[in-house]
Tab-separated table of C-alpha atoms and ligand atoms in Angstrom:
chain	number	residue	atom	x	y	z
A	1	UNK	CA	-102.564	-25.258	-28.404
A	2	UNK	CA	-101.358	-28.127	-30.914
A	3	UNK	CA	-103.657	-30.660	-31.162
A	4	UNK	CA	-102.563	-33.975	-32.686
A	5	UNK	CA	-103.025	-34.596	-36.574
A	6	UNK	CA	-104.906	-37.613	-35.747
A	7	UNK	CA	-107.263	-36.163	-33.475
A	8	UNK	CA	-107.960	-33.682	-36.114
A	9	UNK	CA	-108.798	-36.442	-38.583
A	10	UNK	CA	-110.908	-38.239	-36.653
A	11	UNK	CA	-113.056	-34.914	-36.204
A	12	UNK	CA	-113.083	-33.879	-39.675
A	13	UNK	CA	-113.952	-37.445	-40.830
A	14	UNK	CA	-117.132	-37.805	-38.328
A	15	UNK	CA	-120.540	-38.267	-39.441
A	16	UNK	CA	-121.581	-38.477	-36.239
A	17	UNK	CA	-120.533	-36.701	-32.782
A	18	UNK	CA	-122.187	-36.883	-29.153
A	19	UNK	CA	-120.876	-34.267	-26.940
A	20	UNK	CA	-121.566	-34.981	-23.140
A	21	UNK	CA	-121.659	-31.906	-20.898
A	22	UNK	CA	-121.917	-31.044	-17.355
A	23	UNK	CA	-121.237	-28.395	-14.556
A	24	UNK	CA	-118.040	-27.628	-15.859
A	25	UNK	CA	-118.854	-26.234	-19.160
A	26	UNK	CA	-121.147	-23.639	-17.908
A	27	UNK	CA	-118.033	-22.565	-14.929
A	28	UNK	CA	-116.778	-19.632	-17.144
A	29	UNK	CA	-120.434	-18.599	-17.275
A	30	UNK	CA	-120.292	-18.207	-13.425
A	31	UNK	CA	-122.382	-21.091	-12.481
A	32	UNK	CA	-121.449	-23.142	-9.214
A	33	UNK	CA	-120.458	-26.844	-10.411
A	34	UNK	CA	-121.380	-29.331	-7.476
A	35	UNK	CA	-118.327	-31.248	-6.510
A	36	UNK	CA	-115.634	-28.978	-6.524
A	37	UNK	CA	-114.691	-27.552	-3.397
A	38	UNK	CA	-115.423	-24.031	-2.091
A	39	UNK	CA	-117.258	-23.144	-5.041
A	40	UNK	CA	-119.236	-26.143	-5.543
A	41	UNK	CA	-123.071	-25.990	-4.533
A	42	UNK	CA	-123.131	-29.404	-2.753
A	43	UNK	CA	-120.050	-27.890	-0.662
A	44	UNK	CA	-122.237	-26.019	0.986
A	45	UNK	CA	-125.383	-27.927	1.159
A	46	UNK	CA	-126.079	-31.601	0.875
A	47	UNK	CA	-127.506	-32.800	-1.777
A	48	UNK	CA	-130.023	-34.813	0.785
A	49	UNK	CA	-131.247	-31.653	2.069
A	50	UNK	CA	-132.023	-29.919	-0.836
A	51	UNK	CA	-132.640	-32.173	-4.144
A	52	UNK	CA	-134.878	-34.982	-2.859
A	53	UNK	CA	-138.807	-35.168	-3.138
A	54	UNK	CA	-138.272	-36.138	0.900
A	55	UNK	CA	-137.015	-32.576	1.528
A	56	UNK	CA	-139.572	-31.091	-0.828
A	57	UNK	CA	-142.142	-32.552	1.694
A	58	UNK	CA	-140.325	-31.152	5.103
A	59	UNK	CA	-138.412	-28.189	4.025
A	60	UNK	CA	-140.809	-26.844	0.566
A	61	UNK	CA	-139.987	-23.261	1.038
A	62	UNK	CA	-135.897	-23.871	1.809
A	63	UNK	CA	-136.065	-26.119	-1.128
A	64	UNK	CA	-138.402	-23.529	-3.181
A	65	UNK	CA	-135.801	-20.936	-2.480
A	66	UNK	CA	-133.010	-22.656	-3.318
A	67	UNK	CA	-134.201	-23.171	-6.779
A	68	UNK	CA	-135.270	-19.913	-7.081
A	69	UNK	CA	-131.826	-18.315	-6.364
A	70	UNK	CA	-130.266	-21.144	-8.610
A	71	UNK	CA	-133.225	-20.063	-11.554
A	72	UNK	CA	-131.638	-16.486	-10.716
A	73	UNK	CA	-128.368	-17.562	-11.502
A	74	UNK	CA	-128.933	-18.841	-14.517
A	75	UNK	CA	-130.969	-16.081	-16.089
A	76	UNK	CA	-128.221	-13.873	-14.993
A	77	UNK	CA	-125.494	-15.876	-16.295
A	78	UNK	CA	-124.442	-15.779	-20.396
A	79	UNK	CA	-123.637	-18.494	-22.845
A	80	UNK	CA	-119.582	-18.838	-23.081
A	81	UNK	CA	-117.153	-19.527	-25.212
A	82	UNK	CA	-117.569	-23.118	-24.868
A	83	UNK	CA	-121.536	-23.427	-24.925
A	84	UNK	CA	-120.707	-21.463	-28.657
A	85	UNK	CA	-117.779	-23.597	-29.467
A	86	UNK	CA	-120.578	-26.594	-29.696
A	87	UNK	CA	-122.905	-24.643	-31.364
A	88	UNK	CA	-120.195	-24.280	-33.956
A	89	UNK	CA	-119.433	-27.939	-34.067
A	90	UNK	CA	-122.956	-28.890	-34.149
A	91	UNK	CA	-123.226	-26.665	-37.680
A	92	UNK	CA	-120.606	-28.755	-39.050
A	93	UNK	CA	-121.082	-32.248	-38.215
A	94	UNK	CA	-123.728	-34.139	-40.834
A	95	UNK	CA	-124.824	-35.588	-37.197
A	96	UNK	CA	-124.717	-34.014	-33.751
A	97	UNK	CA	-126.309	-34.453	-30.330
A	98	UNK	CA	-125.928	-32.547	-27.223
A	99	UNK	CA	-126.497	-34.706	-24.540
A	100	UNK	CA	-126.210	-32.278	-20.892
A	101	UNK	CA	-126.314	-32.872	-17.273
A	102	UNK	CA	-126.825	-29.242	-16.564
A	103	UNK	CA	-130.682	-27.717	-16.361
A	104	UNK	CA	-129.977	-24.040	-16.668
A	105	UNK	CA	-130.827	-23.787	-20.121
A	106	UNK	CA	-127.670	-21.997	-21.514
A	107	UNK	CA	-126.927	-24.356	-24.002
A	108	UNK	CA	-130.298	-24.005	-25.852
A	109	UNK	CA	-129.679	-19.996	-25.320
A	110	UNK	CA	-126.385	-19.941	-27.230
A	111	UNK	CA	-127.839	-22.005	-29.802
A	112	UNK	CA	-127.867	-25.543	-29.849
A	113	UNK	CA	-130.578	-27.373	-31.755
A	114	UNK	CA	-130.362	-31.204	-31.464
A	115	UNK	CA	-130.195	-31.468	-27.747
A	116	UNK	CA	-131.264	-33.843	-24.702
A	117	UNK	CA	-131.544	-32.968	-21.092
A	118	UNK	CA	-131.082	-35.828	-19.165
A	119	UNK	CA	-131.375	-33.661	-15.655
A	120	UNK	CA	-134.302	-31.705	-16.549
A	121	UNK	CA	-134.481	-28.342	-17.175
A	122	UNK	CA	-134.670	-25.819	-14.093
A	123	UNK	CA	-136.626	-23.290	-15.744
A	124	UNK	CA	-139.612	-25.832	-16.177
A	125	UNK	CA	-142.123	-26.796	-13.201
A	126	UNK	CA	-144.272	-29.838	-12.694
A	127	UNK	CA	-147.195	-30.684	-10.261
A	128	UNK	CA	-145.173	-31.995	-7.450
A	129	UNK	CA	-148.456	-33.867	-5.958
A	130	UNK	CA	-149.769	-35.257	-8.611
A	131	UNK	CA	-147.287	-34.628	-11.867
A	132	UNK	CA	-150.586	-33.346	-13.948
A	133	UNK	CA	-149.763	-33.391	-17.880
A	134	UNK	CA	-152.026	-30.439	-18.341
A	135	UNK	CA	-149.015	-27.372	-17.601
A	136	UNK	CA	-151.461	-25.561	-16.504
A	137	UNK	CA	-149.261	-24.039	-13.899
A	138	UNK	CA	-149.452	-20.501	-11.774
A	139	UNK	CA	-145.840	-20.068	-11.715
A	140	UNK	CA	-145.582	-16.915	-9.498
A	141	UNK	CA	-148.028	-18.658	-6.710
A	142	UNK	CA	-146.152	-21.916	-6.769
A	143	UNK	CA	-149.728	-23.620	-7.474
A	144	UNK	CA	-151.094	-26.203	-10.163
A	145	UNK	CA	-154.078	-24.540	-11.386
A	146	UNK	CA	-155.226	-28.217	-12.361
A	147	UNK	CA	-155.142	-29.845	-8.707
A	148	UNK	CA	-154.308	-26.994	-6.704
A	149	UNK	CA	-150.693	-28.881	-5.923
A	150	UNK	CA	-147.380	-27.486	-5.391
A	151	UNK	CA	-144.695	-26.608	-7.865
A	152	UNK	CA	-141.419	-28.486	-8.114
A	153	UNK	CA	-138.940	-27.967	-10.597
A	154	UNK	CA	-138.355	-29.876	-13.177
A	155	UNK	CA	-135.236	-31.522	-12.775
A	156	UNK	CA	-134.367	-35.217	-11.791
A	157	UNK	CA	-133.903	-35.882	-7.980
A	158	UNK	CA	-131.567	-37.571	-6.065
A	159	UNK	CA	-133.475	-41.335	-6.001
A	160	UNK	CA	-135.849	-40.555	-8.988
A	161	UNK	CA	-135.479	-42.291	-12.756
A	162	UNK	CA	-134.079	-40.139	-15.229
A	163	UNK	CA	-136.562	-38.778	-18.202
A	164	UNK	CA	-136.819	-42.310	-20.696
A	165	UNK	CA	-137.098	-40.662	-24.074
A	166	UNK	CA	-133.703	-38.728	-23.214
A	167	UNK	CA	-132.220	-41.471	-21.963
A	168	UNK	CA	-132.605	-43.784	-24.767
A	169	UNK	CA	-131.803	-41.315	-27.179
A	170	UNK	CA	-128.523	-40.386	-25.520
A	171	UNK	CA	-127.790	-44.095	-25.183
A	172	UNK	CA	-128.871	-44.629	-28.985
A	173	UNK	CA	-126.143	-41.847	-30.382
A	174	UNK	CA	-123.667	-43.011	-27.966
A	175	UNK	CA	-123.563	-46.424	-29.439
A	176	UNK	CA	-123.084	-44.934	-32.896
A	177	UNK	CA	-120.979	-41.845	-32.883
A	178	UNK	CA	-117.565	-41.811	-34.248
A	179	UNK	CA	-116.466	-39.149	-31.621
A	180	UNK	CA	-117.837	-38.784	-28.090
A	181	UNK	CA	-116.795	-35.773	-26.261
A	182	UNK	CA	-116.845	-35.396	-22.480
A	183	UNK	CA	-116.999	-31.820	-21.234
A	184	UNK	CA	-117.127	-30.237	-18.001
A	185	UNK	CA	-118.343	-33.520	-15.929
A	186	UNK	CA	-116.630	-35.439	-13.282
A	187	UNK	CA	-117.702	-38.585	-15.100
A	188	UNK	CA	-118.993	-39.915	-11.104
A	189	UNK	CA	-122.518	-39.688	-11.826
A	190	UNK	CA	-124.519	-42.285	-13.901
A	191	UNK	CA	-126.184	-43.281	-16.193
A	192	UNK	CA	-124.590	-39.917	-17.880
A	193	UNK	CA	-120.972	-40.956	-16.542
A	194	UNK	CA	-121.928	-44.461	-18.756
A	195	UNK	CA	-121.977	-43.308	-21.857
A	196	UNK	CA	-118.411	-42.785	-23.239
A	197	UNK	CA	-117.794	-46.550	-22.139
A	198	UNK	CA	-120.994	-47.515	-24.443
A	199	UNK	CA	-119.021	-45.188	-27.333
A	200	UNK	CA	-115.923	-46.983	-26.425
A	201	UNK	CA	-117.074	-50.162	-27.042
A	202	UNK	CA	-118.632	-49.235	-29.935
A	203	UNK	CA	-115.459	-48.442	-31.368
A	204	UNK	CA	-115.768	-44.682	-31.297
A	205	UNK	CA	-112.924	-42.138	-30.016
A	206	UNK	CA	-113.373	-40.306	-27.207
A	207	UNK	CA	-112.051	-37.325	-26.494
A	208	UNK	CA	-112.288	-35.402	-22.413
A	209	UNK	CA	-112.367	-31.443	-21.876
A	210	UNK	CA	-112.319	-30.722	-17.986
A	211	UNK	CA	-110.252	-28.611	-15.788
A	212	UNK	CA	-109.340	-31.799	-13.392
A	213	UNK	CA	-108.625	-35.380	-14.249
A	214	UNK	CA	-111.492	-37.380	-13.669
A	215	UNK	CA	-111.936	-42.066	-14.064
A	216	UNK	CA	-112.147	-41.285	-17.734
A	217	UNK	CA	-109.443	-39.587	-17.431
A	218	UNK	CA	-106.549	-42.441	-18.672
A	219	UNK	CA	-108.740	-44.196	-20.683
A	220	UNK	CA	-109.858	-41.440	-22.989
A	221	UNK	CA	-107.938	-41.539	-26.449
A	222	UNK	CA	-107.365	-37.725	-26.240
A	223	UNK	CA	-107.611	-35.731	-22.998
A	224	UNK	CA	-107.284	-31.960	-22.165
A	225	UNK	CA	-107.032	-30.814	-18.998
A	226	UNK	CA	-108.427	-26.963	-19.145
A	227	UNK	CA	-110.840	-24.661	-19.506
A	228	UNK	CA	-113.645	-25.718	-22.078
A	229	UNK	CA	-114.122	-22.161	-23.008
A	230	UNK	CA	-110.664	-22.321	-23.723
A	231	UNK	CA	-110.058	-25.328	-25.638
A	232	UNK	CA	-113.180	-25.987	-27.226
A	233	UNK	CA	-112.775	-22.638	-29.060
A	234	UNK	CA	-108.717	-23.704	-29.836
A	235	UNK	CA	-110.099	-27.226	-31.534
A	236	UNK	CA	-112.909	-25.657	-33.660
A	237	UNK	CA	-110.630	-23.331	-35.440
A	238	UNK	CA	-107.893	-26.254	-35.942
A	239	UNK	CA	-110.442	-28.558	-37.551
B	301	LIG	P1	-119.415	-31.869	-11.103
B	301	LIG	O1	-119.426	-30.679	-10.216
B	301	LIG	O2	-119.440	-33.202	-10.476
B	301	LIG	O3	-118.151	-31.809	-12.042
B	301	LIG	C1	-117.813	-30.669	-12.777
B	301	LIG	C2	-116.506	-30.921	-13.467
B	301	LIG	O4	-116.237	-29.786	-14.294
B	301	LIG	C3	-115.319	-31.063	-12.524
B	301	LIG	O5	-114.633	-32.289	-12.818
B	301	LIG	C4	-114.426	-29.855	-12.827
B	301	LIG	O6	-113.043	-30.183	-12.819
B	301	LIG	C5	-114.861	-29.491	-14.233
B	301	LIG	N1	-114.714	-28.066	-14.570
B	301	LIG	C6	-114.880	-26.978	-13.785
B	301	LIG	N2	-114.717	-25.845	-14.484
B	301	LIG	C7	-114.439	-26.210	-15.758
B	301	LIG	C8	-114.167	-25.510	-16.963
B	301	LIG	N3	-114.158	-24.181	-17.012
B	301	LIG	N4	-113.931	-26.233	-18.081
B	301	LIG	C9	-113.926	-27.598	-18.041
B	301	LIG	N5	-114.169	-28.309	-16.934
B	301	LIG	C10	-114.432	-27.634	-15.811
B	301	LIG	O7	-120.647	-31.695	-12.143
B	301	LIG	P2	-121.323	-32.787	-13.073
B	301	LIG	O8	-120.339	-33.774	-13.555
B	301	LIG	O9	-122.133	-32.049	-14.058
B	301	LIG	O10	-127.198	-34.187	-10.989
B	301	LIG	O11	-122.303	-33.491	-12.048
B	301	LIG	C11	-123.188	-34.450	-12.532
B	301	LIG	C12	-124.473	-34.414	-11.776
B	301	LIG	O12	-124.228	-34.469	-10.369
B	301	LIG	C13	-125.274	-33.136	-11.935
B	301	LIG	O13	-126.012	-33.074	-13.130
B	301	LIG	C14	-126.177	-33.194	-10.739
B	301	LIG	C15	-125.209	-33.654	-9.679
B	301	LIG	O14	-125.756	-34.453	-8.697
B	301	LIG	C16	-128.420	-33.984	-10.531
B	301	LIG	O15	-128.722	-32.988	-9.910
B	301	LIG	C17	-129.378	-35.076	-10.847
């Protein structure tokens, strides 16, 4: 793949980089993204039924399986090409954050350090009754030791706010990166789908890895429409 010269400068004269990830990036790993169709989880289920503290309430054990099959998954599932890709880019950059969408974990397992889940992280668990701070959980029971409440998983809802410290600090290195990348997301889902306008403005260049064209598609300064465990790879070794 030729990539342009002045793409390559801009990457090799960043201090700082933000790379925003989503479903997409962990595809060649074999996990479901949510909007695509056929493979897409929400295809099959939707989203109402299954991600909402509502259907927690009616439906726990549905929802409780779910999660569990979706906690399966990811164990089962390996870091790519593209998870290492960023790992790689992270190593090089004086600055770096990883700001992800995705809770299964796979980015922290091929080995990214400076990192911020804004969705939560599906192998964690909270107190769904009374969120106790204490972690004092019996996992395989489902059960807060603490209050004797059920288990949710610790990811962000449909209607709930997104985790504040990981939101401000994704907002902070958007607004002062000299590269923001956009990987494996269909850019529809905010605040995350916000933050390459906030680089924009700031005057950084923005470049888009995803298999399908997406809103940020036409107004990204470089786009590539692919694999990420594909490209990524490509653009490391041509820096
Ligand atoms: P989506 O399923 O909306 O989008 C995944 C994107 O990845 C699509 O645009 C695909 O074209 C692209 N894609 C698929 N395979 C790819 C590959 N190998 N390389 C590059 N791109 C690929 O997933 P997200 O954008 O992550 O939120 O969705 C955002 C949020 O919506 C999720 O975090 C979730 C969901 O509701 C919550 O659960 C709170």
């Amino acid at each position: 793949m030729n990539f342009s010269p002045s793409l390559l400068e801009s990457l090799r004269a960043a201090t700082k980089i933000v790379a925003l990830t989503g479903a997409g990036i962990s595809a060649e790993s074999g996990m479901a993204t949510f909007r695509e169709a056929q493979t897409g989880l929400w295809s099959k289920f939707r989203p109402e039924e299954l991600a909402t503290a509502e259907a927690f309430r009616r439906e726990r054990k549905f929802v409780q399986d779910w999660y569990t099959w979706r906690r399966q998954n990811a164990v089962n599932a390996k870091p790519n090409a593209g998870h290492l890709a960023l790992v790689e880019i992270e190593k090089r950059a004086p600055e770096f954050l990883l700001v992800t969408q995705n809770v299964d974990g796979l980015h922290q397992r091929a080995g990214s350090k400076q990192l911020v889940e804004l969705h939560g992280n599906i192998h964690r668990f909270r107190c769904f009754e009374n969120d106790c701070a204490s972690d004092n959980f019996d996992v395989e029971n489902g059960r807060c030791r603490s209050c004797g409440g059920h288990l949710r998983p610790g990811v962000v809802w449909f209607g709930e706010m997104l985790p504040i410290d990981a939101l401000e600090t994704a907002i902070s290195a958007a607004e002062q990166c000299d590269v923001f990348f956009s990987i494996g997301t269909s850019s529809v889902v905010y605040p995350a789908a916000d933050l390459w306008r906030r680089a924009k403005d700031s005057g950084s260049v923005i470049i888009e890895i995803n298999k399908d064209p997406t809103p940020l598609t036409p107004l990204a300064d470089y786009s590539f429409l692919g694999n990420a465990g594909e490209i990524l790879p490509q653009l490391v070794a041509a820096i």
